[in-house]
Amino acid sequence: MNYKSKTLLLAGISVALILLFLFFDIRGNVEYILTRRSIKIAAIVLTGASIAFSTVVFQTITQNRILTPSILGLDSLYMLINTFIIFVFGSITLTTMDRNIQFIMIVGIMVLFSGVLYKILFKREDQNIYLLLLVGIVLGTFFGSFTSFMEVLIDPNEFQTVQDKMFASFNNINTDVLLLATILIILVSLYFMRFLKYLDVLALGRDNAINLGVDYDKVVKSLLVVVAILISISTALVGPITFLGLLVANLSYEFLKTYKHTYLILGAIFISIIALVGGQFIVEKVFTFSTTLSVIINFVGGLYFIYLLLKENKSW
Amino acid sequence: MVDIKRVTKRYGSKAVVSDVTVQIEKGKITSFIGPNGAGKSTLLSMISRLIIKDEGEILIEGNDIAKGKGRELAKKISILKQSNNISLRLTVRELVSFGRFPYSQGKLTKEDWKHVDEAIEYMGLEDIQHQYLDQLSGGQRQRAHIAMVIAQDTDYILLDEPLNNLDMKHSVQIMKILRRLADELGKTIIIVIHDINFASVYSDYIVALKDGRVVREGTTNEIINREVLKEIYDMDIAIQNFQNCRFCFYFH
């Protein structure tokens, strides 16, 4: 089986799982249930696709298969913003705030943060991308510590709300926010399309890419902006879930065994839809909401990583 | 012709290449020689725009490389660096086909595949063209990378220590191919090379660098002599003529 038919197979499984999720055990008010489930599915597809897509792009730029965009510190920033609001204004403010405004504010702060970070670090023309990662780690850790500091001080009841935000959840998606996120993601994807052809070449490394006529600095900068926007949107929508990206990107490389990024990205997107829809199905039907999707994803993902390490596969 | 005018590159306050002015003739093999840290690779990287120069101008056929468009330059000049760690799982043929990217932007036409086939044939890689790069020996991999550069079909080809880690047989093989590229296809080839005897036997023109400056430049016969080499390497090197080639004995 070649990578094209494998991608088709993944697409088929995704569609099958989505249909199963939509129509499984459908009783009572069909219209209401279908609407509820479609919103969930839409959110899952949207976030799954953004995370998968941005992780593959990020790993190609950094030429590293174990990095995720979370190294840019965006997840920690998300937690910091939420904790800060609760710390200063109380959890009531956060829960009663207009969802649209909250979403736009959080996405805005995250994108602004990335913008400032890039601006400062890419001031010099021949800047090294690893400096960006290093600064990202340092800031991420700083945000994390600051968040813990505030968490220790707040009321235990308030902390419950903070804890809620720590795990990605598809159970309370607001339709308006979802629509807004969809439009934003489509716009960003359209902007990205012109850079798609460069990804295969970027994977050969900076020197080869420049040799083959790619305007490396400009392309990498634009791609990093795309990654930051997508991660911000999906995190603001459901919560921190970037570990999923690491998992699905690597599964896609292992399964498709090609270097063509069009297929690697599609593969990662389908795998992430399969993992999320399948995981959500298990959470709802098997565990009856006694656990969250993040826990399952992190558990399975962790196991897979241990397996990858033990296998000592050198051919990656 | 490549025209390098008063080019300087500094890291911090240390000038790695300072005020270098050299002209490189078309259709010839030019070797950059000199001791470690002389700035040879840096100069080569600046010509190929991998490193941005601090001062000076580099013109390729009268056009400033700093102002040219990346894609157009990639059809004029290509570079192969000494370390090529590609983490992708690629076959030889797939790697070579990347050489056509400046022309096709990833969508290869029949014409592009013809160039790929020719490059593979030129490097004698037909038998292993469907093997993965990580299954090949160092010499085969180096040949595959050179095939990619040939498929790129540029008038100027820059190679940074192309003989690194190769045994004698493969070294000779690669130098002969470079000679053919210059003689048969009229390519201009610039190499950084450590083995002075290979430089002596195969190149037309030699530029000697030391401490970031050009100390000598000239035809091979002008450079390969006792006094000049002493100035470059601080070593007393005996020169012998053998079959119309000059050889340096620097072993003791």
PDB file of N, CA and C in Angstrom, chain A residues 30-100:
ATOM      1  N   VAL A  30     -34.083  13.977  18.081  1.00  0.00           N
ATOM      2  CA  VAL A  30     -32.972  13.744  17.152  1.00  0.00           C
ATOM      3  C   VAL A  30     -32.305  15.046  16.739  1.00  0.00           C
ATOM      4  N   GLU A  31     -33.131  16.028  16.457  1.00  0.00           N
ATOM      5  CA  GLU A  31     -32.588  17.295  15.960  1.00  0.00           C
ATOM      6  C   GLU A  31     -31.650  17.939  16.996  1.00  0.00           C
ATOM      7  N   TYR A  32     -32.111  17.949  18.240  1.00  0.00           N
ATOM      8  CA  TYR A  32     -31.320  18.551  19.317  1.00  0.00           C
ATOM      9  C   TYR A  32     -30.010  17.803  19.515  1.00  0.00           C
ATOM     10  N   ILE A  33     -30.109  16.479  19.557  1.00  0.00           N
ATOM     11  CA  ILE A  33     -28.904  15.675  19.783  1.00  0.00           C
ATOM     12  C   ILE A  33     -27.908  15.865  18.639  1.00  0.00           C
ATOM     13  N   LEU A  34     -28.415  15.848  17.419  1.00  0.00           N
ATOM     14  CA  LEU A  34     -27.525  15.991  16.258  1.00  0.00           C
ATOM     15  C   LEU A  34     -26.829  17.344  16.276  1.00  0.00           C
ATOM     16  N   THR A  35     -27.559  18.395  16.620  1.00  0.00           N
ATOM     17  CA  THR A  35     -26.936  19.722  16.666  1.00  0.00           C
ATOM     18  C   THR A  35     -25.820  19.743  17.706  1.00  0.00           C
ATOM     19  N   ARG A  36     -26.124  19.212  18.892  1.00  0.00           N
ATOM     20  CA  ARG A  36     -25.125  19.166  19.964  1.00  0.00           C
ATOM     21  C   ARG A  36     -23.887  18.401  19.505  1.00  0.00           C
ATOM     22  N   ARG A  37     -24.145  17.245  18.925  1.00  0.00           N
ATOM     23  CA  ARG A  37     -23.006  16.405  18.522  1.00  0.00           C
ATOM     24  C   ARG A  37     -22.226  17.037  17.368  1.00  0.00           C
ATOM     25  N   SER A  38     -22.929  17.692  16.425  1.00  0.00           N
ATOM     26  CA  SER A  38     -22.219  18.304  15.289  1.00  0.00           C
ATOM     27  C   SER A  38     -21.283  19.397  15.763  1.00  0.00           C
ATOM     28  N   ILE A  39     -21.743  20.163  16.744  1.00  0.00           N
ATOM     29  CA  ILE A  39     -20.884  21.245  17.244  1.00  0.00           C
ATOM     30  C   ILE A  39     -19.608  20.651  17.823  1.00  0.00           C
ATOM     31  N   LYS A  40     -19.789  19.592  18.594  1.00  0.00           N
ATOM     32  CA  LYS A  40     -18.634  18.922  19.186  1.00  0.00           C
ATOM     33  C   LYS A  40     -17.683  18.422  18.100  1.00  0.00           C
ATOM     34  N   ILE A  41     -18.275  17.760  17.090  1.00  0.00           N
ATOM     35  CA  ILE A  41     -17.461  17.219  15.996  1.00  0.00           C
ATOM     36  C   ILE A  41     -16.721  18.343  15.272  1.00  0.00           C
ATOM     37  N   ALA A  42     -17.432  19.432  15.025  1.00  0.00           N
ATOM     38  CA  ALA A  42     -16.805  20.551  14.322  1.00  0.00           C
ATOM     39  C   ALA A  42     -15.613  21.075  15.120  1.00  0.00           C
ATOM     40  N   ALA A  43     -15.818  21.218  16.433  1.00  0.00           N
ATOM     41  CA  ALA A  43     -14.729  21.710  17.276  1.00  0.00           C
ATOM     42  C   ALA A  43     -13.556  20.746  17.259  1.00  0.00           C
ATOM     43  N   ILE A  44     -13.884  19.444  17.316  1.00  0.00           N
ATOM     44  CA  ILE A  44     -12.824  18.432  17.320  1.00  0.00           C
ATOM     45  C   ILE A  44     -12.028  18.481  16.015  1.00  0.00           C
ATOM     46  N   VAL A  45     -12.747  18.522  14.897  1.00  0.00           N
ATOM     47  CA  VAL A  45     -12.066  18.537  13.596  1.00  0.00           C
ATOM     48  C   VAL A  45     -11.194  19.779  13.473  1.00  0.00           C
ATOM     49  N   LEU A  46     -11.755  20.898  13.906  1.00  0.00           N
ATOM     50  CA  LEU A  46     -11.040  22.175  13.793  1.00  0.00           C
ATOM     51  C   LEU A  46      -9.755  22.173  14.625  1.00  0.00           C
ATOM     52  N   THR A  47      -9.875  21.821  15.900  1.00  0.00           N
ATOM     53  CA  THR A  47      -8.682  21.850  16.749  1.00  0.00           C
ATOM     54  C   THR A  47      -7.714  20.750  16.353  1.00  0.00           C
ATOM     55  N   GLY A  48      -8.257  19.558  16.096  1.00  0.00           N
ATOM     56  CA  GLY A  48      -7.392  18.440  15.703  1.00  0.00           C
ATOM     57  C   GLY A  48      -6.570  18.802  14.483  1.00  0.00           C
ATOM     58  N   ALA A  49      -7.238  19.383  13.488  1.00  0.00           N
ATOM     59  CA  ALA A  49      -6.551  19.746  12.257  1.00  0.00           C
ATOM     60  C   ALA A  49      -5.498  20.828  12.524  1.00  0.00           C
ATOM     61  N   SER A  50      -5.859  21.866  13.292  1.00  0.00           N
ATOM     62  CA  SER A  50      -4.882  22.948  13.542  1.00  0.00           C
ATOM     63  C   SER A  50      -3.659  22.431  14.275  1.00  0.00           C
ATOM     64  N   ILE A  51      -3.903  21.603  15.309  1.00  0.00           N
ATOM     65  CA  ILE A  51      -2.782  21.105  16.101  1.00  0.00           C
ATOM     66  C   ILE A  51      -1.879  20.220  15.245  1.00  0.00           C
ATOM     67  N   ALA A  52      -2.495  19.298  14.503  1.00  0.00           N
ATOM     68  CA  ALA A  52      -1.715  18.376  13.673  1.00  0.00           C
ATOM     69  C   ALA A  52      -0.902  19.149  12.648  1.00  0.00           C
ATOM     70  N   PHE A  53      -1.582  20.032  11.985  1.00  0.00           N
ATOM     71  CA  PHE A  53      -0.985  20.823  10.934  1.00  0.00           C
ATOM     72  C   PHE A  53       0.168  21.681  11.459  1.00  0.00           C
ATOM     73  N   SER A  54      -0.083  22.399  12.550  1.00  0.00           N
ATOM     74  CA  SER A  54       0.987  23.287  13.023  1.00  0.00           C
ATOM     75  C   SER A  54       2.159  22.494  13.583  1.00  0.00           C
ATOM     76  N   THR A  55       1.911  21.318  14.160  1.00  0.00           N
ATOM     77  CA  THR A  55       3.039  20.536  14.666  1.00  0.00           C
ATOM     78  C   THR A  55       3.922  20.036  13.528  1.00  0.00           C
ATOM     79  N   VAL A  56       3.301  19.520  12.455  1.00  0.00           N
ATOM     80  CA  VAL A  56       4.114  19.040  11.322  1.00  0.00           C
ATOM     81  C   VAL A  56       4.942  20.198  10.753  1.00  0.00           C
ATOM     82  N   VAL A  57       4.300  21.346  10.563  1.00  0.00           N
ATOM     83  CA  VAL A  57       5.020  22.500  10.014  1.00  0.00           C
ATOM     84  C   VAL A  57       6.165  22.902  10.949  1.00  0.00           C
ATOM     85  N   PHE A  58       5.864  22.934  12.243  1.00  0.00           N
ATOM     86  CA  PHE A  58       6.870  23.355  13.223  1.00  0.00           C
ATOM     87  C   PHE A  58       8.049  22.391  13.243  1.00  0.00           C
ATOM     88  N   GLN A  59       7.760  21.089  13.180  1.00  0.00           N
ATOM     89  CA  GLN A  59       8.838  20.101  13.206  1.00  0.00           C
ATOM     90  C   GLN A  59       9.674  20.163  11.935  1.00  0.00           C
ATOM     91  N   THR A  60       9.039  20.505  10.820  1.00  0.00           N
ATOM     92  CA  THR A  60       9.787  20.632   9.575  1.00  0.00           C
ATOM     93  C   THR A  60      10.728  21.835   9.642  1.00  0.00           C
ATOM     94  N   ILE A  61      10.212  22.951  10.158  1.00  0.00           N
ATOM     95  CA  ILE A  61      11.046  24.148  10.257  1.00  0.00           C
ATOM     96  C   ILE A  61      12.238  23.885  11.173  1.00  0.00           C
ATOM     97  N   THR A  62      11.979  23.246  12.324  1.00  0.00           N
ATOM     98  CA  THR A  62      13.052  23.047  13.289  1.00  0.00           C
ATOM     99  C   THR A  62      13.849  21.784  12.991  1.00  0.00           C
ATOM    100  N   GLN A  63      13.414  21.014  11.997  1.00  0.00           N
ATOM    101  CA  GLN A  63      14.078  19.747  11.651  1.00  0.00           C
ATOM    102  C   GLN A  63      14.240  18.849  12.863  1.00  0.00           C
ATOM    103  N   ASN A  64      13.185  18.762  13.643  1.00  0.00           N
ATOM    104  CA  ASN A  64      13.272  17.981  14.868  1.00  0.00           C
ATOM    105  C   ASN A  64      11.933  17.305  15.110  1.00  0.00           C
ATOM    106  N   ARG A  65      11.978  15.998  15.306  1.00  0.00           N
ATOM    107  CA  ARG A  65      10.723  15.261  15.395  1.00  0.00           C
ATOM    108  C   ARG A  65      10.162  15.173  16.802  1.00  0.00           C
ATOM    109  N   ILE A  66      10.845  15.708  17.801  1.00  0.00           N
ATOM    110  CA  ILE A  66      10.282  15.609  19.146  1.00  0.00           C
ATOM    111  C   ILE A  66       9.889  16.969  19.721  1.00  0.00           C
ATOM    112  N   LEU A  67       9.915  17.984  18.892  1.00  0.00           N
ATOM    113  CA  LEU A  67       9.472  19.293  19.374  1.00  0.00           C
ATOM    114  C   LEU A  67       7.998  19.510  19.034  1.00  0.00           C
ATOM    115  N   THR A  68       7.311  20.276  19.871  1.00  0.00           N
ATOM    116  CA  THR A  68       5.974  20.729  19.489  1.00  0.00           C
ATOM    117  C   THR A  68       5.931  22.237  19.664  1.00  0.00           C
ATOM    118  N   PRO A  69       4.947  22.873  19.045  1.00  0.00           N
ATOM    119  CA  PRO A  69       4.857  24.334  19.171  1.00  0.00           C
ATOM    120  C   PRO A  69       4.675  24.778  20.619  1.00  0.00           C
ATOM    121  N   SER A  70       4.360  23.844  21.546  1.00  0.00           N
ATOM    122  CA  SER A  70       4.178  24.257  22.937  1.00  0.00           C
ATOM    123  C   SER A  70       5.479  24.823  23.496  1.00  0.00           C
ATOM    124  N   ILE A  71       6.597  24.511  22.808  1.00  0.00           N
ATOM    125  CA  ILE A  71       7.889  25.020  23.250  1.00  0.00           C
ATOM    126  C   ILE A  71       7.957  26.544  23.091  1.00  0.00           C
ATOM    127  N   LEU A  72       7.062  27.098  22.289  1.00  0.00           N
ATOM    128  CA  LEU A  72       7.031  28.552  22.126  1.00  0.00           C
ATOM    129  C   LEU A  72       6.383  29.230  23.338  1.00  0.00           C
ATOM    130  N   GLY A  73       5.891  28.405  24.286  1.00  0.00           N
ATOM    131  CA  GLY A  73       5.360  28.962  25.523  1.00  0.00           C
ATOM    132  C   GLY A  73       3.905  29.384  25.458  1.00  0.00           C
ATOM    133  N   LEU A  74       3.213  29.025  24.350  1.00  0.00           N
ATOM    134  CA  LEU A  74       1.839  29.513  24.192  1.00  0.00           C
ATOM    135  C   LEU A  74       0.867  28.845  25.162  1.00  0.00           C
ATOM    136  N   ASP A  75       1.059  27.533  25.427  1.00  0.00           N
ATOM    137  CA  ASP A  75       0.188  26.833  26.374  1.00  0.00           C
ATOM    138  C   ASP A  75       0.268  27.482  27.755  1.00  0.00           C
ATOM    139  N   SER A  76       1.520  27.724  28.180  1.00  0.00           N
ATOM    140  CA  SER A  76       1.712  28.315  29.510  1.00  0.00           C
ATOM    141  C   SER A  76       1.101  29.702  29.574  1.00  0.00           C
ATOM    142  N   LEU A  77       1.225  30.425  28.457  1.00  0.00           N
ATOM    143  CA  LEU A  77       0.656  31.773  28.427  1.00  0.00           C
ATOM    144  C   LEU A  77      -0.862  31.709  28.579  1.00  0.00           C
ATOM    145  N   TYR A  78      -1.472  30.708  27.929  1.00  0.00           N
ATOM    146  CA  TYR A  78      -2.923  30.525  28.026  1.00  0.00           C
ATOM    147  C   TYR A  78      -3.335  30.303  29.483  1.00  0.00           C
ATOM    148  N   MET A  79      -2.592  29.427  30.157  1.00  0.00           N
ATOM    149  CA  MET A  79      -2.907  29.161  31.565  1.00  0.00           C
ATOM    150  C   MET A  79      -2.703  30.415  32.412  1.00  0.00           C
ATOM    151  N   LEU A  80      -1.634  31.152  32.084  1.00  0.00           N
ATOM    152  CA  LEU A  80      -1.343  32.369  32.847  1.00  0.00           C
ATOM    153  C   LEU A  80      -2.482  33.376  32.717  1.00  0.00           C
ATOM    154  N   ILE A  81      -2.956  33.559  31.488  1.00  0.00           N
ATOM    155  CA  ILE A  81      -4.028  34.538  31.269  1.00  0.00           C
ATOM    156  C   ILE A  81      -5.256  34.153  32.090  1.00  0.00           C
ATOM    157  N   ASN A  82      -5.644  32.881  31.979  1.00  0.00           N
ATOM    158  CA  ASN A  82      -6.833  32.438  32.699  1.00  0.00           C
ATOM    159  C   ASN A  82      -6.672  32.562  34.214  1.00  0.00           C
ATOM    160  N   THR A  83      -5.513  32.101  34.711  1.00  0.00           N
ATOM    161  CA  THR A  83      -5.276  32.171  36.151  1.00  0.00           C
ATOM    162  C   THR A  83      -5.253  33.618  36.613  1.00  0.00           C
ATOM    163  N   PHE A  84      -4.649  34.468  35.795  1.00  0.00           N
ATOM    164  CA  PHE A  84      -4.538  35.871  36.161  1.00  0.00           C
ATOM    165  C   PHE A  84      -5.925  36.504  36.306  1.00  0.00           C
ATOM    166  N   ILE A  85      -6.803  36.192  35.340  1.00  0.00           N
ATOM    167  CA  ILE A  85      -8.162  36.754  35.403  1.00  0.00           C
ATOM    168  C   ILE A  85      -8.854  36.300  36.692  1.00  0.00           C
ATOM    169  N   ILE A  86      -8.705  34.983  36.981  1.00  0.00           N
ATOM    170  CA  ILE A  86      -9.348  34.459  38.192  1.00  0.00           C
ATOM    171  C   ILE A  86      -8.731  35.067  39.443  1.00  0.00           C
ATOM    172  N   PHE A  87      -7.419  35.222  39.433  1.00  0.00           N
ATOM    173  CA  PHE A  87      -6.705  35.754  40.593  1.00  0.00           C
ATOM    174  C   PHE A  87      -7.138  37.183  40.891  1.00  0.00           C
ATOM    175  N   VAL A  88      -7.247  37.965  39.823  1.00  0.00           N
ATOM    176  CA  VAL A  88      -7.533  39.389  40.026  1.00  0.00           C
ATOM    177  C   VAL A  88      -9.029  39.657  40.141  1.00  0.00           C
ATOM    178  N   PHE A  89      -9.818  39.076  39.236  1.00  0.00           N
ATOM    179  CA  PHE A  89     -11.245  39.426  39.193  1.00  0.00           C
ATOM    180  C   PHE A  89     -12.147  38.344  39.774  1.00  0.00           C
ATOM    181  N   GLY A  90     -11.626  37.164  40.029  1.00  0.00           N
ATOM    182  CA  GLY A  90     -12.455  36.082  40.547  1.00  0.00           C
ATOM    183  C   GLY A  90     -13.053  35.245  39.432  1.00  0.00           C
ATOM    184  N   SER A  91     -13.407  34.002  39.761  1.00  0.00           N
ATOM    185  CA  SER A  91     -13.842  33.057  38.728  1.00  0.00           C
ATOM    186  C   SER A  91     -15.185  33.471  38.126  1.00  0.00           C
ATOM    187  N   ILE A  92     -15.969  34.255  38.875  1.00  0.00           N
ATOM    188  CA  ILE A  92     -17.269  34.689  38.348  1.00  0.00           C
ATOM    189  C   ILE A  92     -17.069  35.484  37.063  1.00  0.00           C
ATOM    190  N   THR A  93     -16.091  36.382  37.089  1.00  0.00           N
ATOM    191  CA  THR A  93     -15.805  37.202  35.913  1.00  0.00           C
ATOM    192  C   THR A  93     -15.525  36.313  34.709  1.00  0.00           C
ATOM    193  N   LEU A  94     -14.705  35.284  34.943  1.00  0.00           N
ATOM    194  CA  LEU A  94     -14.302  34.424  33.836  1.00  0.00           C
ATOM    195  C   LEU A  94     -15.501  33.651  33.287  1.00  0.00           C
ATOM    196  N   THR A  95     -16.342  33.150  34.181  1.00  0.00           N
ATOM    197  CA  THR A  95     -17.447  32.311  33.706  1.00  0.00           C
ATOM    198  C   THR A  95     -18.607  33.128  33.149  1.00  0.00           C
ATOM    199  N   THR A  96     -18.724  34.371  33.590  1.00  0.00           N
ATOM    200  CA  THR A  96     -19.857  35.155  33.093  1.00  0.00           C
ATOM    201  C   THR A  96     -19.478  36.061  31.933  1.00  0.00           C
ATOM    202  N   MET A  97     -18.196  36.150  31.681  1.00  0.00           N
ATOM    203  CA  MET A  97     -17.720  37.023  30.598  1.00  0.00           C
ATOM    204  C   MET A  97     -18.282  36.548  29.251  1.00  0.00           C
ATOM    205  N   ASP A  98     -18.541  37.490  28.365  1.00  0.00           N
ATOM    206  CA  ASP A  98     -18.985  37.130  27.021  1.00  0.00           C
ATOM    207  C   ASP A  98     -17.939  36.223  26.362  1.00  0.00           C
ATOM    208  N   ARG A  99     -18.388  35.052  25.904  1.00  0.00           N
ATOM    209  CA  ARG A  99     -17.444  34.063  25.372  1.00  0.00           C
ATOM    210  C   ARG A  99     -16.644  34.579  24.177  1.00  0.00           C
ATOM    211  N   ASN A 100     -17.348  35.325  23.314  1.00  0.00           N
ATOM    212  CA  ASN A 100     -16.670  35.864  22.136  1.00  0.00           C
ATOM    213  C   ASN A 100     -15.540  36.797  22.521  1.00  0.00           C
TER     214      ASN A 100
END
